[in-house]
mmCIF file of C-alpha atoms in Angstrom:
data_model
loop_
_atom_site.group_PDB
_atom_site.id
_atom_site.type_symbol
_atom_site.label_atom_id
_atom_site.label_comp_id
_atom_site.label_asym_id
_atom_site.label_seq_id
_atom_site.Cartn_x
_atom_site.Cartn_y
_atom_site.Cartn_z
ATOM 1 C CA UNK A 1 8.695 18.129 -18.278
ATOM 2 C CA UNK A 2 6.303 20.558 -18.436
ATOM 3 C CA UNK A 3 8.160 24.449 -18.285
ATOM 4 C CA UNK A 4 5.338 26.420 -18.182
ATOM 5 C CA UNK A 5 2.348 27.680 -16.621
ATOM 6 C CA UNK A 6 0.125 25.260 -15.472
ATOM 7 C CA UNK A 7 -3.240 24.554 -14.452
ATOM 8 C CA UNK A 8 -3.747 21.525 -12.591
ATOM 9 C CA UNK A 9 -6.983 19.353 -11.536
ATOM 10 C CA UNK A 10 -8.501 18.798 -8.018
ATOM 11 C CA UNK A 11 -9.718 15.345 -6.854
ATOM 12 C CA UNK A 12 -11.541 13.443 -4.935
ATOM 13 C CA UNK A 13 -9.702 11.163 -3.018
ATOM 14 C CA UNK A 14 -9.994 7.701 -1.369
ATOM 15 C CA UNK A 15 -7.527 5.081 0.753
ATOM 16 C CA UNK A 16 -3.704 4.412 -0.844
ATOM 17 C CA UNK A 17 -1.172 4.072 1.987
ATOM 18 C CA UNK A 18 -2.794 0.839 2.743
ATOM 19 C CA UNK A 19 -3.379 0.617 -0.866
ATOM 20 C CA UNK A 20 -4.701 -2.709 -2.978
ATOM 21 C CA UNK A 21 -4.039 -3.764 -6.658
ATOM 22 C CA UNK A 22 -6.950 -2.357 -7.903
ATOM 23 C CA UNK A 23 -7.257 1.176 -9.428
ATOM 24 C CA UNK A 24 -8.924 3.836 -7.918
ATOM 25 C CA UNK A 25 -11.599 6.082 -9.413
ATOM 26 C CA UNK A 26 -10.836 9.868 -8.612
ATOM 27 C CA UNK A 27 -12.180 12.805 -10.968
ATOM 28 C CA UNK A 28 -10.952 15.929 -12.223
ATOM 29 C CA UNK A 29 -11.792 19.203 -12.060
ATOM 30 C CA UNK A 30 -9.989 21.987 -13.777
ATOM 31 C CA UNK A 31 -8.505 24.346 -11.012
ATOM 32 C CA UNK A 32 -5.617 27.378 -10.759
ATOM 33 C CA UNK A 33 -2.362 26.325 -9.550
ATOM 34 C CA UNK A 34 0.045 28.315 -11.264
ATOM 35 C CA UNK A 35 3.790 28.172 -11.068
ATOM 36 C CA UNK A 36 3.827 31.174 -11.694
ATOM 37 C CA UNK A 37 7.452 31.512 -13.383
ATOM 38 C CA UNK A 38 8.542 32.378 -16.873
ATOM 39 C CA UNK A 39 11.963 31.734 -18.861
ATOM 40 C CA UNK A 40 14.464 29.820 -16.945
ATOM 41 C CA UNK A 41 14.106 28.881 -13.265
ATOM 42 C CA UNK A 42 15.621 31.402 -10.344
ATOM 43 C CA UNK A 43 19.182 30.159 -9.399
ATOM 44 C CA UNK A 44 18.926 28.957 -5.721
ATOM 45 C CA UNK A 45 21.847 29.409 -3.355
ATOM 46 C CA UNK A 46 24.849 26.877 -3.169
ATOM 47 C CA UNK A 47 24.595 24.550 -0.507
ATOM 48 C CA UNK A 48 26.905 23.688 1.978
ATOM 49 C CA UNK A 49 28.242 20.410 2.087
ATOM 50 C CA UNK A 50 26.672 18.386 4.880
ATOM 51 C CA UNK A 51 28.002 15.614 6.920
ATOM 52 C CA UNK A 52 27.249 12.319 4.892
ATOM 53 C CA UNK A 53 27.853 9.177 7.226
ATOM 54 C CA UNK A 54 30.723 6.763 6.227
ATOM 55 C CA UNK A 55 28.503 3.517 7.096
ATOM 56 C CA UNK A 56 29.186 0.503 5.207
ATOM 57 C CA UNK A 57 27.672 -1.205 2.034
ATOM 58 C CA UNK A 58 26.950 1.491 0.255
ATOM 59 C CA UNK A 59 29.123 1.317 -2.434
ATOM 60 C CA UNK A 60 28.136 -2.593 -2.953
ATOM 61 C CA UNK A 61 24.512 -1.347 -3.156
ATOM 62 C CA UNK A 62 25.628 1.562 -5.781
ATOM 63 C CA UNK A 63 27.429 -0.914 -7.942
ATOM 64 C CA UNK A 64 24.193 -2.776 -8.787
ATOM 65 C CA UNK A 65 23.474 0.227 -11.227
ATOM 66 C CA UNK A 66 23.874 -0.872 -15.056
ATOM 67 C CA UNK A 67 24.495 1.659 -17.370
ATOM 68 C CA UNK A 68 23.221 -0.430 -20.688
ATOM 69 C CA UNK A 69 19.930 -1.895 -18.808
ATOM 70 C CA UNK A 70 19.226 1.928 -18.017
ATOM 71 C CA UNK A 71 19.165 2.522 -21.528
ATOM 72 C CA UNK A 72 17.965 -0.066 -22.990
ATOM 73 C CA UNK A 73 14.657 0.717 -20.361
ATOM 74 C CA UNK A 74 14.705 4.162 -21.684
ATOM 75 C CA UNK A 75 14.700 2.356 -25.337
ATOM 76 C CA UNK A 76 11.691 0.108 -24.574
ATOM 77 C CA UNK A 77 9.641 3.163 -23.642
ATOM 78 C CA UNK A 78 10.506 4.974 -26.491
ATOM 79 C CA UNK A 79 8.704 1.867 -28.486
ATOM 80 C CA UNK A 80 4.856 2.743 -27.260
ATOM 81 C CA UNK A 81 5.284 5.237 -30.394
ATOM 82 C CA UNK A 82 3.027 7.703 -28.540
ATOM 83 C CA UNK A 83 2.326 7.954 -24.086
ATOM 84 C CA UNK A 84 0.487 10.838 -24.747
ATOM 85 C CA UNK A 85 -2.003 11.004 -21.512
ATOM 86 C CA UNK A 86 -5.192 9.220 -22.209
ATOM 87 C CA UNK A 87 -4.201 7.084 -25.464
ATOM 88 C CA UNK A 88 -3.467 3.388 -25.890
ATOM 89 C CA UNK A 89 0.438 3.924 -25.834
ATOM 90 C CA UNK A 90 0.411 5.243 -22.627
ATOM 91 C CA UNK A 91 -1.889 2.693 -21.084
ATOM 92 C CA UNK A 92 0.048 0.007 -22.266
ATOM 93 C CA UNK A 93 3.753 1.755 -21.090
ATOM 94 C CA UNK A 94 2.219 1.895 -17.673
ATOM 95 C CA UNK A 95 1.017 -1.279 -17.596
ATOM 96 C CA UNK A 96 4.600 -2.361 -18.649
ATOM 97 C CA UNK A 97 6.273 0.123 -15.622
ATOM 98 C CA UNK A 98 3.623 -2.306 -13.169
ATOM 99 C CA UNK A 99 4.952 -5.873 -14.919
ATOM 100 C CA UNK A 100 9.122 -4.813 -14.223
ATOM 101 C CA UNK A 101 8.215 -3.868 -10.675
ATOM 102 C CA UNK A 102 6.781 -7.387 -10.187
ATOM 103 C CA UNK A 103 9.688 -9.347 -11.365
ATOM 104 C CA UNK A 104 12.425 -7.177 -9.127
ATOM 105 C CA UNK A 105 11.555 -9.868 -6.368
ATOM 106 C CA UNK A 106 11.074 -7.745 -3.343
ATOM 107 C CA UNK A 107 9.667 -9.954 -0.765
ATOM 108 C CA UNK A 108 6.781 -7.402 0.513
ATOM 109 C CA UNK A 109 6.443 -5.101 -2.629
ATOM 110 C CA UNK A 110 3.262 -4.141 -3.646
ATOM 111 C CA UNK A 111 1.849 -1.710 -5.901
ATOM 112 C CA UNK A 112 -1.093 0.675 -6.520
ATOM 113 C CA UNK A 113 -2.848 2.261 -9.179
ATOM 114 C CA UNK A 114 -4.638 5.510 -9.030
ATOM 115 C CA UNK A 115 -6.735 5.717 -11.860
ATOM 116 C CA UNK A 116 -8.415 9.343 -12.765
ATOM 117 C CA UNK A 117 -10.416 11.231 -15.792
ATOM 118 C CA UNK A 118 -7.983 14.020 -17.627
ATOM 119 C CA UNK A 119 -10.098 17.390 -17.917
ATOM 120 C CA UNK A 120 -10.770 15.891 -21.854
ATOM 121 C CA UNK A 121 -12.624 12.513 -20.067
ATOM 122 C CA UNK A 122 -9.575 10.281 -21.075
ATOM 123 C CA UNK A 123 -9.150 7.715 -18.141
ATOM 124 C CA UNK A 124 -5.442 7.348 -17.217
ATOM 125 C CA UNK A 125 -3.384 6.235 -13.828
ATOM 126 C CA UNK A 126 -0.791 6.970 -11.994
ATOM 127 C CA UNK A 127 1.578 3.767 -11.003
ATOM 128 C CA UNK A 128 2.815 3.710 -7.501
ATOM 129 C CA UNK A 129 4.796 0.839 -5.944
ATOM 130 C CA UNK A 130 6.250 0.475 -2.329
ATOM 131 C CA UNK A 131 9.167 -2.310 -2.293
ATOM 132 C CA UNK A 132 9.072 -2.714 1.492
ATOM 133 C CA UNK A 133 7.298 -3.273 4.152
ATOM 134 C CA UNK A 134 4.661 -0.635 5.966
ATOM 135 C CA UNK A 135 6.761 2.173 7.965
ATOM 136 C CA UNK A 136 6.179 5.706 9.821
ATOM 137 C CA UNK A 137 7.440 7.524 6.919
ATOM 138 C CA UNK A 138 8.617 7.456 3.121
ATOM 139 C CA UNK A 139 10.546 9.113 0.955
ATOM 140 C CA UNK A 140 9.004 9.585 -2.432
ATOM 141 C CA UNK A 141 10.729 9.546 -5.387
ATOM 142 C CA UNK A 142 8.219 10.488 -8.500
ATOM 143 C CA UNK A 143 9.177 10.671 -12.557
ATOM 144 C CA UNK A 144 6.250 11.233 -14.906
ATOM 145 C CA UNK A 145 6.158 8.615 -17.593
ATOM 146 C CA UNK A 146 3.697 10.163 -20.220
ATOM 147 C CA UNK A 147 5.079 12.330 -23.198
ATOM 148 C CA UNK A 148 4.223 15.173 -25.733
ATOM 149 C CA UNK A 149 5.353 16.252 -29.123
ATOM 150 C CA UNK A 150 4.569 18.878 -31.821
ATOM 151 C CA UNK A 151 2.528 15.787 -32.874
ATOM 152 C CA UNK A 152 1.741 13.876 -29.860
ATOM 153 C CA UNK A 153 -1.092 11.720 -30.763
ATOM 154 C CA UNK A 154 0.786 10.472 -33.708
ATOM 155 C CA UNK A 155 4.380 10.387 -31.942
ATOM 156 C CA UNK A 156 5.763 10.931 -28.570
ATOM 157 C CA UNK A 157 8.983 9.112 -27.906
ATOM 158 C CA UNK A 158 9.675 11.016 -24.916
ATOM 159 C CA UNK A 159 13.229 9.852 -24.442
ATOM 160 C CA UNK A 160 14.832 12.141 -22.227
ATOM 161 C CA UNK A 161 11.378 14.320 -21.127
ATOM 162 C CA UNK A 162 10.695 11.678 -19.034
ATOM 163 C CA UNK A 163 11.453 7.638 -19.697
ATOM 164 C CA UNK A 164 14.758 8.675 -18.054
ATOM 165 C CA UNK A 165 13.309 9.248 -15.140
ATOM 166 C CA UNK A 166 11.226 6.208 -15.314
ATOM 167 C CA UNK A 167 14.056 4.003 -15.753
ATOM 168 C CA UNK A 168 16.141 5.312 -12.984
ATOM 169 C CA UNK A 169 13.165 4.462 -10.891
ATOM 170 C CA UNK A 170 12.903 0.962 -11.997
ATOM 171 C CA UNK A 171 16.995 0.572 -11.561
ATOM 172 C CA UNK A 172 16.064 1.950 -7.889
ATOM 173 C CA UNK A 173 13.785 -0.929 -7.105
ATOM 174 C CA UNK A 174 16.102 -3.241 -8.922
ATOM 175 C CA UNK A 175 19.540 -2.159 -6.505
ATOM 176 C CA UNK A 176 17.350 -2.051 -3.425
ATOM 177 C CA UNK A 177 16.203 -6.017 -3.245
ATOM 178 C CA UNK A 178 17.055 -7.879 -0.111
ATOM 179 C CA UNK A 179 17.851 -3.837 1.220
ATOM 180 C CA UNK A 180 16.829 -3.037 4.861
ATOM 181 C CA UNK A 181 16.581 0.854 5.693
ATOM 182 C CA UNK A 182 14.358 2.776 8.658
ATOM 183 C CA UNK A 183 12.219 4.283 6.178
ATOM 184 C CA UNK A 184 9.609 3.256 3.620
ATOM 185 C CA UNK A 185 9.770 3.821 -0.068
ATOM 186 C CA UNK A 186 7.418 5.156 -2.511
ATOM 187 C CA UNK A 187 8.226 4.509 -6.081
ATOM 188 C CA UNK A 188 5.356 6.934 -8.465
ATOM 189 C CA UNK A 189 5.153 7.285 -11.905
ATOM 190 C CA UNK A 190 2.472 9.923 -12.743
ATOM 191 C CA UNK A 191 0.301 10.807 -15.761
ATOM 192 C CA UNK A 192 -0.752 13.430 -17.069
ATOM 193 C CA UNK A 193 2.031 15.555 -16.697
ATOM 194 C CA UNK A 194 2.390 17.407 -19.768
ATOM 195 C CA UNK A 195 -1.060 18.472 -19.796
ATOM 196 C CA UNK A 196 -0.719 21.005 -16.113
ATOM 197 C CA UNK A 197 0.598 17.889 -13.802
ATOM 198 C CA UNK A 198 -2.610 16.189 -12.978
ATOM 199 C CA UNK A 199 -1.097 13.061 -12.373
ATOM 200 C CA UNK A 200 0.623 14.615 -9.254
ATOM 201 C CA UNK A 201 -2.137 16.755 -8.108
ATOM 202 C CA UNK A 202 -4.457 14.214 -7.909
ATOM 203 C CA UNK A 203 -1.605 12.030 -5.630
ATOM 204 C CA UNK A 204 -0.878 15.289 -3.684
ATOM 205 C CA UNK A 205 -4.298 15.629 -2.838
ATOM 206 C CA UNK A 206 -4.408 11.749 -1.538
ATOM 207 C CA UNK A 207 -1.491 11.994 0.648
ATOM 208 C CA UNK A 208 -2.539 15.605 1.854
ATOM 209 C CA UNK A 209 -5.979 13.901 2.947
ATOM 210 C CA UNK A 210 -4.607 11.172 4.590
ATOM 211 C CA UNK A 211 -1.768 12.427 5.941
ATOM 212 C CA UNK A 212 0.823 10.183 4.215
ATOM 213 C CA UNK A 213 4.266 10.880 6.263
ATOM 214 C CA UNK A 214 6.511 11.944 3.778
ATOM 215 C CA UNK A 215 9.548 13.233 5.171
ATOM 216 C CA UNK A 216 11.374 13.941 1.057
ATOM 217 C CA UNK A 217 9.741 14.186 -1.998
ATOM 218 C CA UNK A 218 12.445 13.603 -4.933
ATOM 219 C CA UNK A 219 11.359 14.334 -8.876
ATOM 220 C CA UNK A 220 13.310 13.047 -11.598
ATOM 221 C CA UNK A 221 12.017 14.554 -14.676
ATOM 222 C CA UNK A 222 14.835 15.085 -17.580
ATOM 223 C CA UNK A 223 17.809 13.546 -16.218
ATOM 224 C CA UNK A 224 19.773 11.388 -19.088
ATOM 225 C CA UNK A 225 20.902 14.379 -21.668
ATOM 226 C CA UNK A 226 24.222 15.314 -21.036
ATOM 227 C CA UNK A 227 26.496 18.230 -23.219
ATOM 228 C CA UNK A 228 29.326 18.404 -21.262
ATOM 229 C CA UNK A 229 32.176 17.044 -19.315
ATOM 230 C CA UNK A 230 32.098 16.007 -16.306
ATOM 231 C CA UNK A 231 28.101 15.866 -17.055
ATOM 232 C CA UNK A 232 26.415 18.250 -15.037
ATOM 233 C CA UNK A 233 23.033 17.927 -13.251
ATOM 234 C CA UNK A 234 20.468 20.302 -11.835
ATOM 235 C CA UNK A 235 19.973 20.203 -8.277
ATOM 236 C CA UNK A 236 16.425 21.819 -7.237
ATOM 237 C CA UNK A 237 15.458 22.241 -3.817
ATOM 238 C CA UNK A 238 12.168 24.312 -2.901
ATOM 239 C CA UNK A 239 12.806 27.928 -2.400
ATOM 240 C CA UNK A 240 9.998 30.516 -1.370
ATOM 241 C CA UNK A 241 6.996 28.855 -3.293
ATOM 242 C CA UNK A 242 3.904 28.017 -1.836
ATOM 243 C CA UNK A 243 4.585 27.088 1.707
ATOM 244 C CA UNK A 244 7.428 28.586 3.545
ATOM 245 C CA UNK A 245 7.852 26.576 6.473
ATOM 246 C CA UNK A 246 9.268 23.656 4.358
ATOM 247 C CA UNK A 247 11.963 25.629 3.034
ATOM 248 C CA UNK A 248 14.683 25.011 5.201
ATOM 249 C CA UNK A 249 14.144 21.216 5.105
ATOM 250 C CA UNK A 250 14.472 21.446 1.595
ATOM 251 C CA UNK A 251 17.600 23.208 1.660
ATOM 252 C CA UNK A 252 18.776 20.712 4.047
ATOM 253 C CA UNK A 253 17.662 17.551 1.752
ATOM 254 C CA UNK A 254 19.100 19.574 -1.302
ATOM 255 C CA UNK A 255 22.549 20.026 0.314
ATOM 256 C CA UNK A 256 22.588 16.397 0.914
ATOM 257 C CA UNK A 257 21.425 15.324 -2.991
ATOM 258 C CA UNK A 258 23.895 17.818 -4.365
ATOM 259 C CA UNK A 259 26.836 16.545 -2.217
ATOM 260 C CA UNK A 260 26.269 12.675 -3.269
ATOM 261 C CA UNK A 261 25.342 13.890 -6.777
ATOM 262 C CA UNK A 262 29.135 15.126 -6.987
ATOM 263 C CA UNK A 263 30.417 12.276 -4.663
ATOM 264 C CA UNK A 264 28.407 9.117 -5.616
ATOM 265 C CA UNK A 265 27.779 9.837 -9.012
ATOM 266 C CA UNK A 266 30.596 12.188 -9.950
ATOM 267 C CA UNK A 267 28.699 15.384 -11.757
ATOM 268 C CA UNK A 268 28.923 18.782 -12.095
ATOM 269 C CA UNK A 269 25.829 20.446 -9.705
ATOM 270 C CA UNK A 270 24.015 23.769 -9.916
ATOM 271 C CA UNK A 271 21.123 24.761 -7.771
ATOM 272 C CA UNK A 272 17.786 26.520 -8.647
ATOM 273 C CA UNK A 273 14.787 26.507 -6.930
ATOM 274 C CA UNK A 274 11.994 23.374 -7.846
ATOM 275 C CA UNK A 275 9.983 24.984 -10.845
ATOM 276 C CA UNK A 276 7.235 23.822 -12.791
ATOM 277 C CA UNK A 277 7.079 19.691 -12.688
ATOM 278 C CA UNK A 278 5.503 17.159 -9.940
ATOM 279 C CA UNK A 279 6.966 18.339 -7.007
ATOM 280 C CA UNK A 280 5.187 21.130 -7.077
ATOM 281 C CA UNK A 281 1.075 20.346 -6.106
ATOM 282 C CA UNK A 282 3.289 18.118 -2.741
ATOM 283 C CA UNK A 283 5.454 21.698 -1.982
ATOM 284 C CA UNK A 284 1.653 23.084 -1.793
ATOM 285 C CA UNK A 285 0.665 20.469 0.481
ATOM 286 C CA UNK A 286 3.819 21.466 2.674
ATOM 287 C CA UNK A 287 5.589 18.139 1.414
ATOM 288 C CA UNK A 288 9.896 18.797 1.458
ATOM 289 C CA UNK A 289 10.542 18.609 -2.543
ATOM 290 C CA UNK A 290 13.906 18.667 -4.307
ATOM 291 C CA UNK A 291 14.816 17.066 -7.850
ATOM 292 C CA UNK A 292 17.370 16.697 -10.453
ATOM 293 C CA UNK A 293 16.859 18.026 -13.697
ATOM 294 C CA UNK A 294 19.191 17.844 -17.003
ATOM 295 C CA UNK A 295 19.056 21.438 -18.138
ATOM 296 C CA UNK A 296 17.738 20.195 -21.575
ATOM 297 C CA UNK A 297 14.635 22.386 -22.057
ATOM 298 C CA UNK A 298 15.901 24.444 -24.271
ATOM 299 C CA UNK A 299 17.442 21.784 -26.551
ATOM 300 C CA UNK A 300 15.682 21.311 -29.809
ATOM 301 C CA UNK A 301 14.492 17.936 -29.317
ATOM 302 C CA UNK A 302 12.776 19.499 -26.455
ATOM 303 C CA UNK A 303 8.455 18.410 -26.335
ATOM 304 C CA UNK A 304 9.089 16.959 -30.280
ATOM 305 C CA UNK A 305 9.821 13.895 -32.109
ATOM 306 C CA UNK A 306 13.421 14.104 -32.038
ATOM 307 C CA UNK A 307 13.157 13.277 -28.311
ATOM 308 C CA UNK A 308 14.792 9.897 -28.848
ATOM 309 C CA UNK A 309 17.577 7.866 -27.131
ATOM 310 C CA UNK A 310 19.701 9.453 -29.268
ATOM 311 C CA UNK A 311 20.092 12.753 -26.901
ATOM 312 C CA UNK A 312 20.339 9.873 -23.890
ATOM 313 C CA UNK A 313 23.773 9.451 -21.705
ATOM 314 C CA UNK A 314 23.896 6.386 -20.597
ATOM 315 C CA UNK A 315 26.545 6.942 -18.435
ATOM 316 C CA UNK A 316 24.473 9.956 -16.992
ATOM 317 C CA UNK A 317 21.632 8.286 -16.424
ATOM 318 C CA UNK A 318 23.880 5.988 -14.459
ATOM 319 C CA UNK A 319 25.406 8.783 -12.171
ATOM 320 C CA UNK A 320 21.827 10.250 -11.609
ATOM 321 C CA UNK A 321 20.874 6.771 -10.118
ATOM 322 C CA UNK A 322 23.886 6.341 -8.065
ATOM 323 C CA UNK A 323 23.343 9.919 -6.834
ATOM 324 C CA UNK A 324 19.515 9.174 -6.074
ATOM 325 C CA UNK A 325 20.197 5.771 -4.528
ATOM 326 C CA UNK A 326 23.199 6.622 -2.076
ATOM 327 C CA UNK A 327 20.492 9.567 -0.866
ATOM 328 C CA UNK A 328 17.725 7.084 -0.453
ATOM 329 C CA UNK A 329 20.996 5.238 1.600
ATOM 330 C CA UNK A 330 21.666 7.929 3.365
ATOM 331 C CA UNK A 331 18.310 9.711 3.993
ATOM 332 C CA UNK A 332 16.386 6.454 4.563
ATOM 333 C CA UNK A 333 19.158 5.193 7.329
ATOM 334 C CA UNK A 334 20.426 1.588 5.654
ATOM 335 C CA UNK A 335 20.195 -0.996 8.424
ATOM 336 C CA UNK A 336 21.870 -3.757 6.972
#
């Protein structure tokens, strides 16, 4: 998670919705897109709770979630030693993120790459995978799966900041085989995070360009730490930033991730506005954006070496994918 200012990079961009296996070469270019923000985000108003439909199968589809194969996920990440943006480890952990998708068995999944140059000339990619079939529109739901550290070429185990995220992801696409809803689903993993969110600028700019019809953006970045009980969780819907006409749908999409979040995966919510992490290049673009965040910035294992499984919930991580999947349920219309 990257709490700070940031400057992010502009891109060229070429063809994904109809995407192929093969990467995609897009360059960088430093540019200013700020967040503009410093200390702790701005609380955002309590939601009301919204009508949630009643429709059944979606507690059969929520019980697919495994606690221990969460974690042990966020444990094989934690094993690249370093994802740093641009080195080996983090070539090799997104390769990995591309080889689970494939063996989840979804009928008409496919994936893409989009492969760009960091502002230092290190080549890196973002992993995206769809697990259905084409459709009129998506929801998005996006964790960064590079790291940092005080020593970040050396180590980055980047536990909680982000494989959590990551691994909810891949639990997503695991729940969801043989799953028929309305809308499509994007699955992204994006690079180059740490260093100003590149990773997502550079997909923001794609789906801008071509229009992609993304009715919700979700970001899951920092969602396995947990202090208290029940564990709480971070609801973060967009809230006067860039573009204000998307506002209101984001309150609306926020209202309905914080009531499941207490419902389907029994936490403790707050709300604050979206705040320096990928959503925010797609809130630019005029994209909805909400996300769930573990408040554990300002923990001292926080961007260091110490972010290990060790700081990891299981059971969190667990509620946070119960909470993101009934949403994708609910959002995305299940059919069958």
């Amino acid at each position: 998670m990257h709490r700070r200012h940031f400057v992010c990079g502009a891109a060229t961009s070429v063809g994904l919705i109809a995407f192929a296996s093969a990467g995609l070469a897009l360059d960088t270019t430093s540019g200013d897109f700020s967040a503009d923000k410093s200390g702790q985000p701005p609380e955002a108003p309590a939601l009301e709770t919204p009508p949630i439909s009643k429709k059944g199968g979606h507690d059969e589809i929520l019980g697919k979630v495994d606690a221990d194969r969460l974690y042990d996920d966020v444990r094989h990440l934690q094993t690249f030693e370093t994802r740093l943006t641009g080195t080996p480890g983090n070539a090799a952990a997104g390769d990995w993120i591309d080889s689970q998708y494939q063996t989840h068995g979804h009928a008409a999944g496919k994936g893409s790459q989009q492969t760009f140059k960091m502002p230092d000339g290190s080549d890196t990619s973002n992993r995206l995978y769809y697990p259905f079939a084409d459709a009129s529109s998506y929801i998005l739901i996006c964790a960064h799966y590079d790291a940092t550290s005080e020593k970040p070429s050396d180590s980055a185990p980047g536990a909680d900041d982000n494989a959590t995220g990551v691994a909810v992801l891949l639990e997503i696409s695991r729940a969801l085989v043989g799953v028929k809803l309305q809308k499509g689903l994007i699955l992204a993993c994006f690079s180059g995070e740490e260093q100003g969110l590149v990773g997502s600028q550079v997909c923001a700019d794609i789906a801008a360009k071509e229009h992609w019809p993304i009715d919700l953006l979700v970001n899951l970045d920092m969602v396995g730490f947990a202090k208290a009980e029940p564990a709480n969780i971070v609801v973060e819907y967009d809230h006067g930033n860039r573009v204000l006409e998307n506002d209101q749908t984001a309150a609306n999409y926020g209202a309905i991730l914080g009531s499941l979040a207490q419902t389907a995966g029994g936490l403790s919510v707050k709300y604050t506005d979206i705040w320096n992490s990928d959503y925010m290049p797609f809130e630019a673009k005029g994209y909805p954006c909400v996300g769930l965040y573990d408040d554990g910035a300002e923990e001292p294992f926080y961007h260091s070496t110490r972010d290990t499984t060790d700081n990891v919930n299981k059971e969190k991580l667990a509620s946070v994918a119960r909470s993101i999947l009934a949403t994708i349920l609910e959002v995305g219309v299940l059919t069958t």
